[in-house]
Coordinates of C-alpha atoms in Angstrom, one line a residue:
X1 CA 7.7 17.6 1.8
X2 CA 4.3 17.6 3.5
X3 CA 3.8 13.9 3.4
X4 CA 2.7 13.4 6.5
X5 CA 0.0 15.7 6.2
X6 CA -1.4 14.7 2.9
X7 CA -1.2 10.8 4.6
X8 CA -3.3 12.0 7.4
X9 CA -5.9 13.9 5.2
X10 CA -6.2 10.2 3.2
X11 CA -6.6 8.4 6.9
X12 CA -9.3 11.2 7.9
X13 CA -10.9 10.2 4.5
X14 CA -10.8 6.9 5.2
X15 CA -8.7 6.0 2.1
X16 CA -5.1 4.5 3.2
X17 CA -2.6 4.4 1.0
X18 CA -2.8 0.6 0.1
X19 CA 0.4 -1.3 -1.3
X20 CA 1.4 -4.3 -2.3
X21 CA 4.8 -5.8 -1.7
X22 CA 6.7 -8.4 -3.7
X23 CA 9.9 -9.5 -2.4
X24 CA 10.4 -9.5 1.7
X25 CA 13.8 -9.7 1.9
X26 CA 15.8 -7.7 4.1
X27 CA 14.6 -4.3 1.9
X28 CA 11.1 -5.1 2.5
X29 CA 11.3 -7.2 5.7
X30 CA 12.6 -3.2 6.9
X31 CA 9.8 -1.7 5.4
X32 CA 7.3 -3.3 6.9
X33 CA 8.8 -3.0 10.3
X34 CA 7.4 0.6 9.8
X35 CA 4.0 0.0 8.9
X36 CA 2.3 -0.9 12.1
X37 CA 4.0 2.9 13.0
X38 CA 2.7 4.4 9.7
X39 CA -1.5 5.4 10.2
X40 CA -2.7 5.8 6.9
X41 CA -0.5 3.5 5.1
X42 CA -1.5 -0.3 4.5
X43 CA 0.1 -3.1 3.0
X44 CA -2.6 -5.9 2.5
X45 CA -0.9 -7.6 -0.2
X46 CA 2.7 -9.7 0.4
X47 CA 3.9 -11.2 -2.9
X48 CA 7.1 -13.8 -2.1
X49 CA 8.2 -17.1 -3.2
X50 CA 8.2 -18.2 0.1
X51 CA 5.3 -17.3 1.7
X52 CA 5.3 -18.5 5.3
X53 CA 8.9 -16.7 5.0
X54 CA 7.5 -13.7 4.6
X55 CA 4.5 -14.1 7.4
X56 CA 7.5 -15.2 9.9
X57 CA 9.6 -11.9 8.3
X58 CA 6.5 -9.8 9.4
X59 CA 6.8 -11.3 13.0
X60 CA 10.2 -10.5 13.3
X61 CA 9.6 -7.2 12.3
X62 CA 6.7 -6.8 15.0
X63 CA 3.6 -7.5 13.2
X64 CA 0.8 -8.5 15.7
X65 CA -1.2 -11.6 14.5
X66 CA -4.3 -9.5 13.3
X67 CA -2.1 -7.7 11.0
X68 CA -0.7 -10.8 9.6
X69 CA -4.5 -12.6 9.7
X70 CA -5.6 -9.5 7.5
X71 CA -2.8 -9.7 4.9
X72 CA -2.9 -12.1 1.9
X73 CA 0.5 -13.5 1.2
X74 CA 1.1 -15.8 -2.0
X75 CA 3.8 -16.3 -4.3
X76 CA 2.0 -14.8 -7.1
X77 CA 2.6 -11.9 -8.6
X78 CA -0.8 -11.4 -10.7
X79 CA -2.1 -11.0 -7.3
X80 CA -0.1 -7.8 -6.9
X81 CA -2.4 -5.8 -8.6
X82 CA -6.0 -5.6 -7.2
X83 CA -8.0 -2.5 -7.9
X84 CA -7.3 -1.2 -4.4
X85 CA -3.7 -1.0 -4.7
X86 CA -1.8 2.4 -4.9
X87 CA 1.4 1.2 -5.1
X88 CA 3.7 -1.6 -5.8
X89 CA 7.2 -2.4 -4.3
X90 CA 9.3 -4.4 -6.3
X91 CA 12.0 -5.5 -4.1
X92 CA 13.1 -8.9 -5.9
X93 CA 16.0 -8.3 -6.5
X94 CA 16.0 -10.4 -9.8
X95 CA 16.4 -7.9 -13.0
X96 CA 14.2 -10.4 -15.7
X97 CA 11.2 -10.4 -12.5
X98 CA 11.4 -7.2 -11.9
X99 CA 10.6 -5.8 -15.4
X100 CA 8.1 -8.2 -15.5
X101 CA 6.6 -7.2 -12.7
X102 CA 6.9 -3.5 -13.7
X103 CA 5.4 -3.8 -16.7
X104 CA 2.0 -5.6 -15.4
X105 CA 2.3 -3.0 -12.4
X106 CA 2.0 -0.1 -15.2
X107 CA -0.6 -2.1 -17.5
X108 CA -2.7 -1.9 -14.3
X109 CA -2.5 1.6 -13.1
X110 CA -0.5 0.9 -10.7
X111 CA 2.4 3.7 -9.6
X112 CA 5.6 1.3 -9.3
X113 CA 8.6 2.1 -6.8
X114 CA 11.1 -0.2 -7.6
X115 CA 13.6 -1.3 -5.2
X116 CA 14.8 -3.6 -7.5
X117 CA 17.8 -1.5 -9.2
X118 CA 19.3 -4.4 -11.6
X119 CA 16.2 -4.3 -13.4
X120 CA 16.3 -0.1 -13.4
X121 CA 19.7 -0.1 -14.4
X122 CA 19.0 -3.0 -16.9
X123 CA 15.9 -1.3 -18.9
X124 CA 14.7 1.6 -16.8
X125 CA 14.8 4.5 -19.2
X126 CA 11.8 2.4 -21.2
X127 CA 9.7 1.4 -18.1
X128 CA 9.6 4.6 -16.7
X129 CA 8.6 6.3 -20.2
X130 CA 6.2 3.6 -20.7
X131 CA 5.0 4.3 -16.8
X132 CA 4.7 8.5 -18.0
X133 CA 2.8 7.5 -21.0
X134 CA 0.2 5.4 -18.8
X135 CA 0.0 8.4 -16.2
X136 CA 1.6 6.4 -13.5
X137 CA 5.3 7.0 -11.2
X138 CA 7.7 5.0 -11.9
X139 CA 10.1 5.7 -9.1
X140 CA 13.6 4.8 -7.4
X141 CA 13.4 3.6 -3.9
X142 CA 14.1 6.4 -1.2
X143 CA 16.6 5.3 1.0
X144 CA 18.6 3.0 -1.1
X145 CA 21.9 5.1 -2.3
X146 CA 21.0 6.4 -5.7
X147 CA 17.4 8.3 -4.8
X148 CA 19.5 9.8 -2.2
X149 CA 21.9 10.7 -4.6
X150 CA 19.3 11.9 -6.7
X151 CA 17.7 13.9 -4.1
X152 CA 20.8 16.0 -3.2
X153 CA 21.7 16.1 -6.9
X154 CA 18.4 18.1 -7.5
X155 CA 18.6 20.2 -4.4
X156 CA 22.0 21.5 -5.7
X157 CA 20.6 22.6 -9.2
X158 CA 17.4 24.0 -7.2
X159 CA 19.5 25.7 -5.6
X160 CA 21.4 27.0 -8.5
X161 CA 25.0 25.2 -8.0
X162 CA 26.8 23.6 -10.6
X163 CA 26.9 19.6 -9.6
X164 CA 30.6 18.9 -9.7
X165 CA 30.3 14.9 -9.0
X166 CA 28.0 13.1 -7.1
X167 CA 27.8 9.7 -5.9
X168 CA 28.0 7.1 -2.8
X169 CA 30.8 5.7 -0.6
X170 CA 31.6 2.5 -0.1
X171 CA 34.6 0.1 1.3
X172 CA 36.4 -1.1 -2.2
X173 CA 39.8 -2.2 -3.1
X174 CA 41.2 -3.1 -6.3
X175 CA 41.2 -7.2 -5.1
X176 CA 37.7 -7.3 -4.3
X177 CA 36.9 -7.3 -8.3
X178 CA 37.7 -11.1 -8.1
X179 CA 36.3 -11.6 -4.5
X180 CA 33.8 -14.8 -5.2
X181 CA 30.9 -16.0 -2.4
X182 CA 33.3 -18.8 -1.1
X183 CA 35.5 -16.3 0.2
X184 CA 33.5 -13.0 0.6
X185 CA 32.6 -13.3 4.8
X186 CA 36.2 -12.5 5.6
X187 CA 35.9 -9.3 4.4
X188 CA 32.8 -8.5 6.5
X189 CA 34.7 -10.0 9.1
X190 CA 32.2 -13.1 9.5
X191 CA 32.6 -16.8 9.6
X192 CA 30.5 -18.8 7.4
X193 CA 29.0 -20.5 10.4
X194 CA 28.1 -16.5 11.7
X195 CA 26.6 -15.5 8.2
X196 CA 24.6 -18.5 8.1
X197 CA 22.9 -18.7 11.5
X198 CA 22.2 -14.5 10.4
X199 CA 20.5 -16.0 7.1
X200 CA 23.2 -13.6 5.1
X201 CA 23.1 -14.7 1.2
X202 CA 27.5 -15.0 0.3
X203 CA 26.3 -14.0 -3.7
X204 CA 24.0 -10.8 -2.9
X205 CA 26.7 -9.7 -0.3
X206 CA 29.3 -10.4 -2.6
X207 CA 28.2 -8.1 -5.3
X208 CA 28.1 -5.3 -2.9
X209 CA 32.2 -5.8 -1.8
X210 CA 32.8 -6.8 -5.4
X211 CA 31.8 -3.4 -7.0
X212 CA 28.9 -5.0 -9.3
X213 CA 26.4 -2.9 -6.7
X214 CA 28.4 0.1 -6.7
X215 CA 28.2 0.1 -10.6
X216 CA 24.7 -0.6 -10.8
X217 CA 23.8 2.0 -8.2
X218 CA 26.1 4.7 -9.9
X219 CA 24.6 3.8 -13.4
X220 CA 20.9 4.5 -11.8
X221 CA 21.8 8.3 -10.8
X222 CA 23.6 8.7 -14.0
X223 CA 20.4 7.3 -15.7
X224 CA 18.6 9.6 -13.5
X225 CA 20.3 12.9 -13.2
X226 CA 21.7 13.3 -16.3
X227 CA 25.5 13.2 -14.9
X228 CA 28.2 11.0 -16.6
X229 CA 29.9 8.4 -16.3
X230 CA 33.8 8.1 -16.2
X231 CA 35.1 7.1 -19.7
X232 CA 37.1 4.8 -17.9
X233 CA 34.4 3.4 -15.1
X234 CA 34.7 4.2 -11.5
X235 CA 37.9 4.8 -9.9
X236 CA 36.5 4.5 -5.9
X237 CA 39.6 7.5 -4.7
X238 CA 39.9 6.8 -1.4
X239 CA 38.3 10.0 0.6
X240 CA 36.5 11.7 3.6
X241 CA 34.3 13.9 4.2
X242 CA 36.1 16.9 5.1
X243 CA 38.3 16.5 1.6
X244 CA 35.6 15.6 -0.8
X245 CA 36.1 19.5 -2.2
X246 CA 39.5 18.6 -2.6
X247 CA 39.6 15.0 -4.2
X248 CA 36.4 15.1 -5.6
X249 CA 36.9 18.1 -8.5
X250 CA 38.3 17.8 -12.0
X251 CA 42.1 17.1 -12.9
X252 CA 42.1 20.7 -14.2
X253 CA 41.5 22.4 -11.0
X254 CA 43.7 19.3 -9.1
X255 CA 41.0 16.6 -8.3
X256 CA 40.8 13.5 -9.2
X257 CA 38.2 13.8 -11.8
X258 CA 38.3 13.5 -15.6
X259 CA 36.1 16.0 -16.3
X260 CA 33.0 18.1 -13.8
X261 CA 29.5 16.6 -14.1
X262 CA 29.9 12.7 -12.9
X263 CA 29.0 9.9 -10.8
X264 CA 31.8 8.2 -8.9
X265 CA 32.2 5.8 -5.5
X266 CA 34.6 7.1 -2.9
X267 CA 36.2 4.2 -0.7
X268 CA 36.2 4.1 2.7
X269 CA 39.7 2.6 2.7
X270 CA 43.3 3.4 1.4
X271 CA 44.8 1.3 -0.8
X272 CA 47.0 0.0 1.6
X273 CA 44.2 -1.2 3.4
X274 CA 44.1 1.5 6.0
X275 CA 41.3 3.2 7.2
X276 CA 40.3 6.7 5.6
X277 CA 39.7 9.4 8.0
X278 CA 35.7 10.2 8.4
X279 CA 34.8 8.2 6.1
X280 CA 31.1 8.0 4.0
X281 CA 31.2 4.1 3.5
X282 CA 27.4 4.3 4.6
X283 CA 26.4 7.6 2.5
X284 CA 26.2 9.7 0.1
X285 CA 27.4 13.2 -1.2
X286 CA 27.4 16.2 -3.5
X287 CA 29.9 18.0 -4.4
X288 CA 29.3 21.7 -5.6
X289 CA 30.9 24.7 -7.5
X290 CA 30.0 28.0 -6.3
X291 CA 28.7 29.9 -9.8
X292 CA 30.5 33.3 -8.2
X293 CA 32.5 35.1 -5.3
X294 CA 29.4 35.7 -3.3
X295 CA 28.4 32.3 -3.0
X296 CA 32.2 31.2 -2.3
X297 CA 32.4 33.8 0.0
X298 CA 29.0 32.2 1.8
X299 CA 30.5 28.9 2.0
X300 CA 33.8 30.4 4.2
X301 CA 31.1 32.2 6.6
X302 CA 28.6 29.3 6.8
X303 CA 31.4 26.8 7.7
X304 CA 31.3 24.6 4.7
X305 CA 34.3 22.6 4.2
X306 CA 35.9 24.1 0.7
X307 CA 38.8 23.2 -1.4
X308 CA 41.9 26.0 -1.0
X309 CA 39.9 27.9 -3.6
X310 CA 37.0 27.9 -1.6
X311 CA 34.8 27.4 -5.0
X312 CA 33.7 24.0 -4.4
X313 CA 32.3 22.6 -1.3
X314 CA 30.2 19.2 -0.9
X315 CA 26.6 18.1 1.2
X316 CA 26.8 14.7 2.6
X317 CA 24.3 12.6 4.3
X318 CA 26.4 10.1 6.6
X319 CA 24.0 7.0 6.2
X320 CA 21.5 5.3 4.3
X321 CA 18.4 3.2 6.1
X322 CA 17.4 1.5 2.9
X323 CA 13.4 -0.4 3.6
X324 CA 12.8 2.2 6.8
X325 CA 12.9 5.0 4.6
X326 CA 11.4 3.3 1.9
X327 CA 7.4 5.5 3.1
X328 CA 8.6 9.0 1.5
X329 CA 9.0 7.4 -1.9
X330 CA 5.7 5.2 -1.5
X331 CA 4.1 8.4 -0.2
X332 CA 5.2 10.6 -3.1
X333 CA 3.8 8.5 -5.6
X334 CA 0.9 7.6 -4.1
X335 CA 0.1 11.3 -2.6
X336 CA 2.0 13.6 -5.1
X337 CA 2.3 12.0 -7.9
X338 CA 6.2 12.1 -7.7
X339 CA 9.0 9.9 -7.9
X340 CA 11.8 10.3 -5.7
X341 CA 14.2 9.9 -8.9
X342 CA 13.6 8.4 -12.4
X343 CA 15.7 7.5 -15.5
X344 CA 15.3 9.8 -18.3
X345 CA 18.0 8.7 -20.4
X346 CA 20.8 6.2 -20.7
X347 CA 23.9 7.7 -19.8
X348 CA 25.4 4.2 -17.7
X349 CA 25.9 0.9 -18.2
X350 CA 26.8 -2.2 -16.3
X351 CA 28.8 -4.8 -18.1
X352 CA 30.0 -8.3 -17.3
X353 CA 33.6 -8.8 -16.4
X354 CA 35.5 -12.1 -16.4
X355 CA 36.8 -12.9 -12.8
X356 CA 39.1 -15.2 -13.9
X357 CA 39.9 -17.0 -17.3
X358 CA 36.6 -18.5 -18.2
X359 CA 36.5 -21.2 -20.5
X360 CA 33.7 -22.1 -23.8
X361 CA 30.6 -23.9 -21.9
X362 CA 31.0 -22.2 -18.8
X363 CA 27.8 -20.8 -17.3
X364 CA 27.7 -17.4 -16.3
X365 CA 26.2 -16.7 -12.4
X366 CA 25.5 -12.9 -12.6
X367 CA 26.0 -10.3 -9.8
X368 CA 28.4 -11.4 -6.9
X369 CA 28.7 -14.6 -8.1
X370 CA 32.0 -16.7 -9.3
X371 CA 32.4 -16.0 -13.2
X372 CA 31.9 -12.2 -13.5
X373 CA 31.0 -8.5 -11.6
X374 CA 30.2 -5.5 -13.0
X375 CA 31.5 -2.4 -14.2
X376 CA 30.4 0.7 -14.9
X377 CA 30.7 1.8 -18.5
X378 CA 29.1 4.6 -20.1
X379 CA 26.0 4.0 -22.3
X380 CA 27.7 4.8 -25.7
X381 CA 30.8 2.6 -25.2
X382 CA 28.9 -0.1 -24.0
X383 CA 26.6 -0.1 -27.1
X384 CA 29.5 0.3 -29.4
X385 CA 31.5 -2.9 -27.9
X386 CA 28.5 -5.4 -27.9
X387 CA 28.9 -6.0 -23.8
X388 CA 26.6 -8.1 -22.2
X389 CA 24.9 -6.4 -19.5
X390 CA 25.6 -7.7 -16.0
X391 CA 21.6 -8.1 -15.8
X392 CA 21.8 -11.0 -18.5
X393 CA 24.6 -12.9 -17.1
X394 CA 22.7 -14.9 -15.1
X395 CA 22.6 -19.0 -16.2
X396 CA 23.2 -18.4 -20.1
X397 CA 26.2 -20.1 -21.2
X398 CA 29.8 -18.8 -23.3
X399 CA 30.2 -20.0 -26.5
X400 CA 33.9 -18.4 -26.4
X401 CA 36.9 -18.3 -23.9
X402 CA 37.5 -15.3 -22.0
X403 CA 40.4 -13.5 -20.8
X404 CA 40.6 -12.7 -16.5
X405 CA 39.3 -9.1 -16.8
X406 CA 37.6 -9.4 -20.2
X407 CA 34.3 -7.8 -20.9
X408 CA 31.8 -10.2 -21.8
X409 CA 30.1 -9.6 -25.0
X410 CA 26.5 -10.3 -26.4
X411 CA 28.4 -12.8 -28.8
X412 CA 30.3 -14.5 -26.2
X413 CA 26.6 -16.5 -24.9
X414 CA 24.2 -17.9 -26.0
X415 CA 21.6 -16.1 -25.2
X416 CA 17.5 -16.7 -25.8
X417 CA 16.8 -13.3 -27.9
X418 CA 12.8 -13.8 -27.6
X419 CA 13.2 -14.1 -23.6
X420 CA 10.9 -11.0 -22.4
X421 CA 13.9 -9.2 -20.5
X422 CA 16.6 -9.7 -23.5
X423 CA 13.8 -8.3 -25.6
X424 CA 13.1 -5.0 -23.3
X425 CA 16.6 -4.5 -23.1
X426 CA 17.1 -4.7 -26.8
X427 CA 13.8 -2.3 -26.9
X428 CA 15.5 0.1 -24.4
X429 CA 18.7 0.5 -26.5
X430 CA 16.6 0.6 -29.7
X431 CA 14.3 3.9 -27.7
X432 CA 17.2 5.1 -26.0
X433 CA 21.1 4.0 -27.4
X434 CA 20.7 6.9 -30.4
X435 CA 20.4 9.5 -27.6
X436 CA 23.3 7.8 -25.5
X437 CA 26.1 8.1 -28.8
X438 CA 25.0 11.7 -29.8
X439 CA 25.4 13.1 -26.1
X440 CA 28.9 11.0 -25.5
X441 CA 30.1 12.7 -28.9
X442 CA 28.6 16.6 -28.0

């Protein structure tokens, strides 16, 4: 990638790549532990609600006190954007923040990586097309699961293989849909008491057991790559490594798979709760058709595990390091002018699911919470059945009962249509939904 040498030809030139980060969380609080170890790159800017949280975040993560001294922190995002900024992190977390924090990102020049996948998954397609039309990178976050994904996705096709599916693993069973934060440390095998004291948040680790994060991530590399989504969302087959060839190809050839060219989650567990052999619950994987008998024959003498016809094999990356790796993408905007993955089109969507019977006057509490998770739909049948995006289900309140397992609909809330991420979303179905029906249809 020759990032490191383009950042040391900057330092030599005495312009650092300067960023600004909002949100230090555990994303960013693991970026920044790589700064001080990072000559050339700079973070003078620290954008959080909580400021003195985030000066103690950058003492825990080995920040000498002249570092800190020299850093402005504030809870203001304006302050984001000063004319010596390369780059802006978006690591919020929060999907109606993080557009807005996009958009004044682009209106200042300002290449944008954003961390923050609920707001990606919620409007991306538009921000990144409004980020191209400004000559700015809007980018996915390297080292989060789906610009990993996306990475391996694009080697494949380089490379001149056929993608077959691609996706993440993760540890899922059917129950976990209905998992809320009051009962969600079991599972991680935690006490309250243990999560607490670790300063662990029950909701955003929720939505990662739940499968709301597994959807969301699997709709950005569909948005991404151009890959489908399973008409009938993701079906996490239990499955290791060394049989991804085998489970991971279409029901025609005796997979598992609707059809070749999708995203889907593997789980690190058997149904009966067992534990799958070699499992990828902390990465992420390829799987690949070999376009003739030479290249089959290649993946028998290069030791590639292959299914018994020896057509399709799969690449893996064991695990994911999130904020650590987080550099290469902030270096290939900033250096290259590249994003390390980008939505191009809407392909998946991410729609609100009753936990349980919700009643009239309820409020919705979004992602991992105790009214609804997310599934993954594709674009076109989302559109067509009016469902609220798991992005807006956050405080807005039902106007109508629904069923335990329900999708939520648009008409089911009220909702406040001139609210600036209701109206991008409407703007990115408006730029984008036309595309999404014509390619579910081809």
């Amino acid at each position: 990638m020759n990032l490191h040498h383009l950042l040391q030809a900057r330092r030599a030139a005495g312009k650092p790549v300067r960023v600004a980060l909002i949100g230090a969380g555990k994303f960013g609080s693991m970026f920044l532990s790589q700064v001080p170890h990072t000559p050339g790159l700079e973070v003078p800017v620290i954008v959080d609600l909580d400021p003195e949280r985030a000066r103690e975040a950058c003492r825990t993560v080995g920040w000498d006190d002249a570092r800190i001294s020299a850093t402005k922190f504030t809870e203001d995002g304006a302050a984001a954007a000063p004319g010596n900024i390369d780059v802006i992190v978006e690591a919020t977390g929060n999907p109606a923040v993080g557009i807005r924090h996009a958009r004044a990102a682009i209106k200042a020049g300002k290449h944008i990586v954003m961390v923050n996948v609920e707001a990606d998954v919620l409007a991306g397609p538009l921000l990144a097309e409004e980020a191209r039309q400004a000559g700015v990178v809007y980018s996915l976050a390297y080292g989060d699961q789906p610009a990993l994904t996306a990475e391996m996705v694009d080697w494949a096709r380089a490379t001149g293989f056929h993608v077959v599916a691609a996706g993440k693993g993760t540890k899922y069973l059917p129950a976990y849909h209905d998992v809320t934060p009051a009962g969600v440390w079991g599972h991680y095998g935690l006490t309250a008491g243990e999560a607490q004291s670790a300063g662990m948040n029950p909701q955003m680790f929720n939505s990662f057991l739940d499968g709301t994060k597994s959807a969301i991530e699997m709709a950005a590399i569909a948005n991404a790559t151009g890959l489908d989504v399973p008409s009938g969302g993701l079906k996490f087959p239990p499955c290791g490594v060394d049989d991804l060839p085998h489970v991971m190809r279409p029901h025609a050839a005796g997979g598992v798979l609707e059809k070749s060219g999708v995203v889907e989650v593997v789980s690190s567990l058997e149904r009966d709760g067992r534990p799958v052999f070699r499992d990828l619950r902390w990465g992420v994987y390829v799987v690949l058709e070999a376009p003739n008998d030479y290249a089959a024959d290649c993946f028998r003498q290069y030791g590639l595990k292959t299914d018994a016809s020896g057509r399709y094999a799969a690449m893996y990356k064991p695990y994911h390091l999130i904020g650590l790796e987080l550099n290469i993408s902030v270096l290939s905007a900033a250096l290259r002018g590249e994003p390390t993955g980008q939505p191009h089109d809407f392909r998946g969507d991410v729609a609100a699911v009753a936990k349980r019977d919700l009643r009239a006057g309820e409020m919705l509490d979004g992602e991992g919470g105790y009214t609804v998770w997310g599934r993954l739909m594709p674009a076109a049948a989302s559109l067509k059945a009016g469902a609220l995006p798991i992005g807006l289900a956050h405080r807005v309140k039902l106007k109508n009962d629904i069923a335990h397992g329900a999708v939520v609909r648009w008409n089911d809330v009220e909702i406040d249509a001139g609210a600036d991420a209701v109206a991008t979303r409407r703007a990115m179905e408006q730029r984008f939904g036309g595309v999404a029906k014509i390619k579910q249809s081809a």
